[in-house]
CSV table of N, CA and C in Angstrom, one decimal:
chain,number,residue,atom,x,y,z
L,1,MET,N,9.8,22.9,12.5
L,1,MET,CA,8.4,23.0,12.9
L,1,MET,C,7.9,21.7,13.7
L,2,ILE,N,8.4,20.6,13.3
L,2,ILE,CA,8.1,19.3,14.0
L,2,ILE,C,8.6,19.4,15.4
L,3,SER,N,9.8,19.8,15.6
L,3,SER,CA,10.4,19.9,16.9
L,3,SER,C,9.6,20.8,17.8
L,4,SER,N,9.2,22.0,17.2
L,4,SER,CA,8.5,22.9,18.0
L,4,SER,C,7.1,22.4,18.5
L,5,ILE,N,6.5,21.7,17.6
L,5,ILE,CA,5.2,21.1,17.9
L,5,ILE,C,5.4,20.0,19.0
L,6,LEU,N,6.4,19.1,18.9
L,6,LEU,CA,6.6,18.1,19.8
L,6,LEU,C,7.0,18.7,21.2
L,7,ILE,N,7.8,19.7,21.2
L,7,ILE,CA,8.2,20.3,22.5
L,7,ILE,C,6.9,20.9,23.2
L,8,PHE,N,6.1,21.7,22.4
L,8,PHE,CA,4.9,22.3,22.9
L,8,PHE,C,4.0,21.3,23.4
L,9,ALA,N,3.8,20.2,22.7
L,9,ALA,CA,2.9,19.1,23.2
L,9,ALA,C,3.4,18.5,24.5
L,10,PHE,N,4.7,18.2,24.5
L,10,PHE,CA,5.3,17.6,25.7
L,10,PHE,C,5.1,18.5,26.9
L,11,VAL,N,5.3,19.8,26.8
L,11,VAL,CA,5.1,20.8,27.9
L,11,VAL,C,3.7,20.8,28.3
L,12,LEU,N,2.8,20.8,27.4
L,12,LEU,CA,1.3,20.8,27.7
L,12,LEU,C,0.9,19.6,28.5
L,13,ILE,N,1.4,18.4,28.0
L,13,ILE,CA,1.1,17.2,28.7
L,13,ILE,C,1.7,17.2,30.1
L,14,ALA,N,2.9,17.6,30.3
L,14,ALA,CA,3.5,17.7,31.6
L,14,ALA,C,2.8,18.7,32.5
L,15,LEU,N,2.3,19.8,31.9
L,15,LEU,CA,1.6,20.8,32.8
L,15,LEU,C,0.2,20.2,33.1
L,16,ALA,N,-0.4,19.5,32.2
L,16,ALA,CA,-1.7,18.9,32.5
L,16,ALA,C,-1.7,17.8,33.5
L,17,ASN,N,-0.6,17.1,33.6
L,17,ASN,CA,-0.4,16.0,34.5
L,17,ASN,C,0.8,16.2,35.4
L,18,GLN,N,0.8,17.2,36.2
L,18,GLN,CA,1.9,17.6,37.0
L,18,GLN,C,2.4,16.6,38.0
L,19,LYS,N,1.5,15.9,38.6
L,19,LYS,CA,1.9,14.9,39.6
L,19,LYS,C,2.5,13.7,38.9
L,20,ALA,N,1.9,13.3,37.8
L,20,ALA,CA,2.5,12.1,37.1
L,20,ALA,C,3.9,12.5,36.5
L,21,ALA,N,4.0,13.7,36.0
L,21,ALA,CA,5.2,14.2,35.4
L,21,ALA,C,6.3,14.3,36.5
L,22,ALA,N,5.9,14.8,37.7
L,22,ALA,CA,6.9,14.9,38.8
L,22,ALA,C,7.4,13.5,39.2
L,23,THR,N,6.5,12.5,39.2
L,23,THR,CA,6.8,11.2,39.6
L,23,THR,C,7.7,10.6,38.5
L,24,LEU,N,7.4,10.7,37.3
L,24,LEU,CA,8.2,10.2,36.2
L,24,LEU,C,9.6,10.8,36.2
L,25,PHE,N,9.7,12.1,36.2
L,25,PHE,CA,11.0,12.8,36.2
L,25,PHE,C,11.8,12.5,37.4
L,26,GLY,N,11.1,12.4,38.6
L,26,GLY,CA,11.8,12.0,39.8
L,26,GLY,C,12.4,10.7,39.8
L,27,ARG,N,11.9,9.7,39.0
L,27,ARG,CA,12.5,8.4,38.9
L,27,ARG,C,13.4,8.4,37.7
L,28,LEU,N,13.2,9.2,36.6
L,28,LEU,CA,13.9,9.1,35.4
L,28,LEU,C,15.3,9.7,35.6
L,29,ARG,N,15.5,10.8,36.3
L,29,ARG,CA,16.8,11.5,36.4
L,29,ARG,C,17.8,10.6,37.2
L,30,PRO,N,17.4,10.1,38.3
L,30,PRO,CA,18.5,9.2,39.0
L,30,PRO,C,18.8,8.0,38.1
L,31,TRP,N,17.8,7.4,37.4
L,31,TRP,CA,18.1,6.2,36.6
L,31,TRP,C,19.0,6.6,35.5
L,32,LEU,N,18.8,7.7,34.8
L,32,LEU,CA,19.6,8.2,33.7
L,32,LEU,C,21.0,8.5,34.1
L,33,THR,N,21.1,9.2,35.3
L,33,THR,CA,22.5,9.6,35.7
L,33,THR,C,23.3,8.5,36.2
L,34,SER,N,22.6,7.4,36.7
L,34,SER,CA,23.4,6.3,37.2
L,34,SER,C,23.6,5.2,36.1
L,35,THR,N,22.8,5.2,35.1
L,35,THR,CA,22.9,4.2,34.0
L,35,THR,C,23.8,4.7,32.9
L,36,PHE,N,23.6,6.0,32.5
L,36,PHE,CA,24.3,6.5,31.3
L,36,PHE,C,25.4,7.5,31.6
L,37,ASP,N,25.9,7.6,32.9
L,37,ASP,CA,27.0,8.5,33.2
L,37,ASP,C,28.2,8.2,32.4
L,38,TRP,N,28.5,7.0,32.1
L,38,TRP,CA,29.6,6.6,31.3
L,38,TRP,C,29.5,7.1,29.9
L,39,PHE,N,28.3,7.2,29.3
L,39,PHE,CA,28.0,7.7,28.0
L,39,PHE,C,28.3,9.2,27.9
L,40,LEU,N,27.9,9.9,28.9
L,40,LEU,CA,28.2,11.3,29.0
L,40,LEU,C,29.7,11.6,29.0
L,41,VAL,N,30.4,10.9,29.8
L,41,VAL,CA,31.9,11.1,30.0
L,41,VAL,C,32.6,10.8,28.7
L,42,LEU,N,32.2,9.6,28.1
L,42,LEU,CA,32.9,9.2,26.9
L,42,LEU,C,32.6,10.1,25.7
L,43,SER,N,31.3,10.5,25.6
L,43,SER,CA,30.9,11.3,24.5
L,43,SER,C,31.6,12.7,24.5
L,44,VAL,N,31.7,13.3,25.7
L,44,VAL,CA,32.4,14.6,25.9
L,44,VAL,C,33.9,14.4,25.5
L,45,ASP,N,34.5,13.3,26.0
L,45,ASP,CA,35.9,13.0,25.7
L,45,ASP,C,36.1,12.8,24.2
L,46,ALA,N,35.2,12.1,23.5
L,46,ALA,CA,35.3,11.9,22.1
L,46,ALA,C,35.1,13.2,21.3
L,47,ILE,N,34.2,14.1,21.7
L,47,ILE,CA,34.0,15.3,21.1
L,47,ILE,C,35.3,16.2,21.2
L,48,THR,N,35.9,16.2,22.4
L,48,THR,CA,37.1,17.0,22.7
L,48,THR,C,38.2,16.5,21.8
L,49,LEU,N,38.4,15.1,21.7
L,49,LEU,CA,39.5,14.6,20.9
L,49,LEU,C,39.2,14.9,19.4
L,50,PHE,N,38.0,14.9,19.0
L,50,PHE,CA,37.6,15.3,17.6
L,50,PHE,C,38.0,16.7,17.3
L,51,CYS,N,37.7,17.6,18.3
L,51,CYS,CA,38.0,19.0,18.1
L,51,CYS,C,39.6,19.2,18.1
L,52,LEU,N,40.3,18.5,18.9
L,52,LEU,CA,41.7,18.6,18.9
L,52,LEU,C,42.3,18.0,17.6
L,53,ALA,N,41.7,17.0,17.1
L,53,ALA,CA,42.1,16.4,15.8
L,53,ALA,C,41.9,17.4,14.7
L,54,LEU,N,40.8,18.2,14.7
L,54,LEU,CA,40.5,19.2,13.7
L,54,LEU,C,41.6,20.3,13.7
L,55,ILE,N,42.1,20.6,14.9
L,55,ILE,CA,43.1,21.6,15.1
L,55,ILE,C,44.4,21.1,14.5
L,56,LEU,N,44.8,19.8,14.7
L,56,LEU,CA,46.1,19.3,14.3
L,56,LEU,C,46.1,18.8,12.9
L,57,LEU,N,45.0,18.4,12.3
L,57,LEU,CA,45.0,17.8,11.0
L,57,LEU,C,45.0,18.9,9.9
L,58,PRO,N,45.4,18.6,8.7
L,58,PRO,CA,45.4,19.6,7.6
L,58,PRO,C,44.1,20.3,7.4
L,59,VAL,N,43.0,19.7,7.8
L,59,VAL,CA,41.7,20.3,7.6
L,59,VAL,C,41.5,21.6,8.3
L,60,CYS,N,42.4,21.9,9.3
L,60,CYS,CA,42.3,23.2,10.0
L,60,CYS,C,42.7,24.4,9.1
L,61,LYS,N,43.4,24.1,7.9
L,61,LYS,CA,43.8,25.1,7.0
L,61,LYS,C,42.6,25.6,6.1
L,62,VAL,N,41.5,24.8,6.1
L,62,VAL,CA,40.4,25.2,5.3
L,62,VAL,C,39.7,26.5,5.9
L,63,ARG,N,39.5,27.5,5.0
L,63,ARG,CA,38.9,28.7,5.5
L,63,ARG,C,37.5,28.7,5.2
L,64,ILE,N,36.6,28.9,6.2
L,64,ILE,CA,35.2,28.9,6.0
L,64,ILE,C,34.9,30.2,5.3
L,65,GLY,N,34.2,30.2,4.1
L,65,GLY,CA,33.9,31.4,3.4
L,65,GLY,C,34.8,31.6,2.2
L,66,GLY,N,35.7,30.7,2.0
L,66,GLY,CA,36.6,30.8,0.8
L,66,GLY,C,38.0,31.3,1.2
L,67,PRO,N,39.0,31.2,0.3
L,67,PRO,CA,40.4,31.5,0.6
L,67,PRO,C,40.6,33.0,0.9
L,68,ASP,N,39.8,33.9,0.5
L,68,ASP,CA,40.0,35.3,0.7
L,68,ASP,C,39.1,35.8,1.8
L,69,ALA,N,38.4,35.0,2.5
L,69,ALA,CA,37.5,35.4,3.6
L,69,ALA,C,38.3,36.0,4.8
L,70,THR,N,37.7,37.0,5.4
L,70,THR,CA,38.3,37.5,6.6
L,70,THR,C,37.3,37.4,7.7
L,71,PRO,N,37.8,37.2,9.0
L,71,PRO,CA,36.9,37.1,10.1
L,71,PRO,C,36.1,38.4,10.4
L,72,ASP,N,34.9,38.3,10.8
L,72,ASP,CA,34.1,39.4,11.1
L,72,ASP,C,34.5,40.0,12.5
L,73,TYR,N,35.1,39.2,13.4
L,73,TYR,CA,35.4,39.6,14.7
L,73,TYR,C,36.8,39.3,15.0
L,74,SER,N,37.5,40.1,15.9
L,74,SER,CA,38.8,39.8,16.3
L,74,SER,C,38.8,38.8,17.4
L,75,TYR,N,40.0,38.2,17.7
L,75,TYR,CA,40.2,37.3,18.8
L,75,TYR,C,39.7,37.9,20.1
L,76,ALA,N,40.0,39.1,20.4
L,76,ALA,CA,39.5,39.8,21.6
L,76,ALA,C,38.0,39.9,21.6
L,77,ASP,N,37.4,40.1,20.5
L,77,ASP,CA,35.9,40.2,20.4
L,77,ASP,C,35.3,38.8,20.7
L,78,TRP,N,35.9,37.7,20.1
L,78,TRP,CA,35.4,36.4,20.4
L,78,TRP,C,35.6,36.0,21.8
L,79,ILE,N,36.7,36.3,22.5
L,79,ILE,CA,36.9,36.0,23.9
L,79,ILE,C,35.8,36.7,24.7
L,80,ALA,N,35.6,38.0,24.4
L,80,ALA,CA,34.6,38.8,25.1
L,80,ALA,C,33.2,38.2,25.0
L,81,MET,N,32.9,37.7,23.8
L,81,MET,CA,31.6,37.1,23.5
L,81,MET,C,31.4,35.8,24.3
L,82,MET,N,32.5,35.0,24.4
L,82,MET,CA,32.5,33.7,25.1
L,82,MET,C,32.2,33.9,26.6
L,83,PHE,N,32.9,34.9,27.2
L,83,PHE,CA,32.6,35.2,28.6
L,83,PHE,C,31.2,35.8,28.8
L,84,ALA,N,30.7,36.6,27.8
L,84,ALA,CA,29.4,37.1,28.0
L,84,ALA,C,28.3,36.0,27.8
L,85,ALA,N,28.7,35.0,27.0
L,85,ALA,CA,27.7,33.9,26.8
L,85,ALA,C,27.7,32.9,27.9
L,86,GLY,N,28.5,33.0,29.0
L,86,GLY,CA,28.3,32.1,30.1
L,86,GLY,C,29.6,31.5,30.6
L,87,ILE,N,30.7,31.5,29.9
L,87,ILE,CA,31.9,30.9,30.4
L,87,ILE,C,32.4,31.6,31.6
L,88,GLY,N,32.2,32.9,31.6
L,88,GLY,CA,32.7,33.7,32.8
L,88,GLY,C,31.9,33.3,34.1
L,89,ILE,N,30.6,33.2,34.0
L,89,ILE,CA,29.8,32.9,35.2
L,89,ILE,C,30.1,31.4,35.5
L,90,GLY,N,30.3,30.6,34.5
L,90,GLY,CA,30.6,29.2,34.8
L,90,GLY,C,31.9,29.0,35.6
L,91,LEU,N,32.9,29.7,35.1
L,91,LEU,CA,34.2,29.6,35.8
L,91,LEU,C,34.2,30.2,37.2
L,92,LEU,N,33.6,31.4,37.3
L,92,LEU,CA,33.6,32.1,38.6
L,92,LEU,C,32.7,31.5,39.6
L,93,PHE,N,31.5,31.0,39.2
L,93,PHE,CA,30.5,30.5,40.1
L,93,PHE,C,30.6,29.0,40.2
L,94,PHE,N,30.3,28.3,39.1
L,94,PHE,CA,30.2,26.9,39.2
L,94,PHE,C,31.5,26.2,39.4
L,95,GLY,N,32.6,26.8,38.9
L,95,GLY,CA,33.9,26.2,39.1
L,95,GLY,C,34.2,26.1,40.6
L,96,VAL,N,33.7,26.9,41.4
L,96,VAL,CA,33.9,26.8,42.9
L,96,VAL,C,32.7,26.1,43.5
L,97,MET,N,31.5,26.3,43.1
L,97,MET,CA,30.3,25.7,43.7
L,97,MET,C,30.3,24.2,43.5
L,98,GLU,N,30.7,23.7,42.3
L,98,GLU,CA,30.5,22.3,42.0
L,98,GLU,C,31.3,21.3,42.9
L,99,PRO,N,32.6,21.6,43.2
L,99,PRO,CA,33.3,20.6,44.1
L,99,PRO,C,32.7,20.7,45.5
L,100,VAL,N,32.3,21.9,45.9
L,100,VAL,CA,31.7,22.1,47.3
L,100,VAL,C,30.4,21.3,47.3
L,101,TYR,N,29.6,21.4,46.3
L,101,TYR,CA,28.3,20.7,46.3
L,101,TYR,C,28.5,19.2,46.3
L,102,PHE,N,29.4,18.7,45.5
L,102,PHE,CA,29.6,17.3,45.5
L,102,PHE,C,30.2,16.7,46.8
L,103,ASN,N,31.0,17.5,47.4
L,103,ASN,CA,31.7,17.0,48.6
L,103,ASN,C,30.9,17.3,49.9
L,104,PHE,N,30.0,18.3,50.0
L,104,PHE,CA,29.4,18.6,51.2
L,104,PHE,C,27.9,18.5,51.2
L,105,ALA,N,27.3,18.3,50.1
L,105,ALA,CA,25.8,18.3,50.0
L,105,ALA,C,25.3,17.0,50.7
L,106,GLU,N,24.1,17.1,51.2
L,106,GLU,CA,23.3,16.0,51.8
L,106,GLU,C,24.0,15.4,53.1
L,107,GLY,N,25.1,15.9,53.5
L,107,GLY,CA,25.7,15.5,54.8
L,107,GLY,C,26.1,14.0,54.8
L,108,GLY,N,26.9,13.6,55.7
L,108,GLY,CA,27.3,12.2,55.9
L,108,GLY,C,28.2,11.8,54.7
L,109,ASN,N,28.0,10.5,54.4
L,109,ASN,CA,28.8,9.9,53.3
L,109,ASN,C,28.2,10.0,51.9
L,110,ALA,N,26.9,10.3,51.9
L,110,ALA,CA,26.1,10.3,50.6
L,110,ALA,C,26.2,11.7,50.0
L,111,VAL,N,26.6,11.8,48.8
L,111,VAL,CA,26.6,13.0,48.0
L,111,VAL,C,25.8,12.9,46.8
L,112,PRO,N,25.5,14.0,46.1
L,112,PRO,CA,24.6,13.9,44.9
L,112,PRO,C,25.1,12.8,43.9
L,113,LEU,N,24.1,12.3,43.1
L,113,LEU,CA,24.3,11.3,42.1
L,113,LEU,C,24.7,10.0,42.7
L,114,GLY,N,24.5,9.8,44.0
L,114,GLY,CA,24.7,8.5,44.6
L,114,GLY,C,26.1,8.1,44.8
L,115,ILE,N,27.0,9.1,44.8
L,115,ILE,CA,28.5,8.8,45.0
L,115,ILE,C,28.7,8.6,46.5
L,116,ASP,N,29.2,7.4,46.9
L,116,ASP,CA,29.4,7.1,48.3
L,116,ASP,C,30.9,7.4,48.6
L,117,LYS,N,31.0,8.5,49.5
L,117,LYS,CA,32.4,8.9,49.8
L,117,LYS,C,33.1,7.9,50.7
L,118,ALA,N,32.4,6.9,51.2
L,118,ALA,CA,33.1,5.9,52.1
L,118,ALA,C,33.9,5.0,51.2
L,119,VAL,N,33.6,4.9,49.9
L,119,VAL,CA,34.4,4.1,49.0
L,119,VAL,C,35.7,4.8,48.7
L,120,PRO,N,36.9,4.2,48.9
L,120,PRO,CA,38.2,4.9,48.7
L,120,PRO,C,38.3,5.4,47.2
L,121,GLY,N,38.7,6.7,47.1
L,121,GLY,CA,38.8,7.3,45.8
L,121,GLY,C,37.7,8.2,45.5
L,122,ASN,N,36.5,7.9,46.1
L,122,ASN,CA,35.3,8.8,45.8
L,122,ASN,C,35.3,10.1,46.4
L,123,GLU,N,36.2,10.3,47.4
L,123,GLU,CA,36.2,11.6,48.0
L,123,GLU,C,36.7,12.7,47.1
L,124,TYR,N,37.3,12.3,45.9
L,124,TYR,CA,37.7,13.3,44.9
L,124,TYR,C,36.7,13.5,43.8
L,125,ALA,N,35.5,12.9,44.0
L,125,ALA,CA,34.5,13.0,42.9
L,125,ALA,C,34.2,14.4,42.5
L,126,GLY,N,34.1,15.3,43.5
L,126,GLY,CA,33.7,16.7,43.2
L,126,GLY,C,34.8,17.4,42.4
L,127,VAL,N,36.1,17.1,42.7
L,127,VAL,CA,37.2,17.8,42.0
L,127,VAL,C,37.2,17.2,40.6
L,128,VAL,N,37.1,15.8,40.5
L,128,VAL,CA,37.2,15.2,39.2
L,128,VAL,C,36.0,15.7,38.3
L,129,GLY,N,34.8,15.7,38.8
L,129,GLY,CA,33.7,16.2,38.1
L,129,GLY,C,33.9,17.7,37.6
L,130,THR,N,34.4,18.5,38.5
L,130,THR,CA,34.7,19.9,38.1
L,130,THR,C,35.7,20.0,37.0
L,131,ILE,N,36.8,19.3,37.1
L,131,ILE,CA,37.8,19.3,36.1
L,131,ILE,C,37.2,18.8,34.7
L,132,HIS,N,36.3,17.8,34.8
L,132,HIS,CA,35.7,17.3,33.6
L,132,HIS,C,34.8,18.4,33.0
L,133,HIS,N,34.0,19.1,33.8
L,133,HIS,CA,33.1,20.1,33.3
L,133,HIS,C,33.7,21.4,32.9
L,134,TRP,N,34.8,21.8,33.6
L,134,TRP,CA,35.3,23.1,33.4
L,134,TRP,C,36.8,23.1,33.0
L,135,GLY,N,37.3,22.0,32.7
L,135,GLY,CA,38.7,21.9,32.2
L,135,GLY,C,38.8,22.0,30.7
L,136,LEU,N,39.6,21.2,30.1
L,136,LEU,CA,39.7,21.2,28.7
L,136,LEU,C,38.4,20.9,28.0
L,137,GLU,N,37.6,20.0,28.5
L,137,GLU,CA,36.3,19.7,27.9
L,137,GLU,C,35.3,20.9,27.9
L,138,GLY,N,35.4,21.6,29.0
L,138,GLY,CA,34.5,22.8,29.1
L,138,GLY,C,34.9,23.8,28.1
């Protein structure tokens, strides 16, 4: 209930002060993406390693629902639900769009998120970002 009230109040304040909100968010996004990009990458990597550890450690033998519990859905059903939930569109659309966007948007040497392609190694930023978003971590 508290989260709902806070979100509703935040949306109302942003709608009431659209110019101020646009200015704030226009400055906030570039600052966040340039200051905390390392945090996003490390946290996604840490979560991926945690999930891999859960698979490999003995805790993976624990059956949710008790020792006699059976799954409600088959593996084929789960795969179908994952694609229906957005993995399919992500892989088919964003998996191609993202490297193109990073490498060719805004023309010249500047690409989104302030990556300067003139710096050696940065020409691969689109592919690296795509692998990070849609590879094992995805």
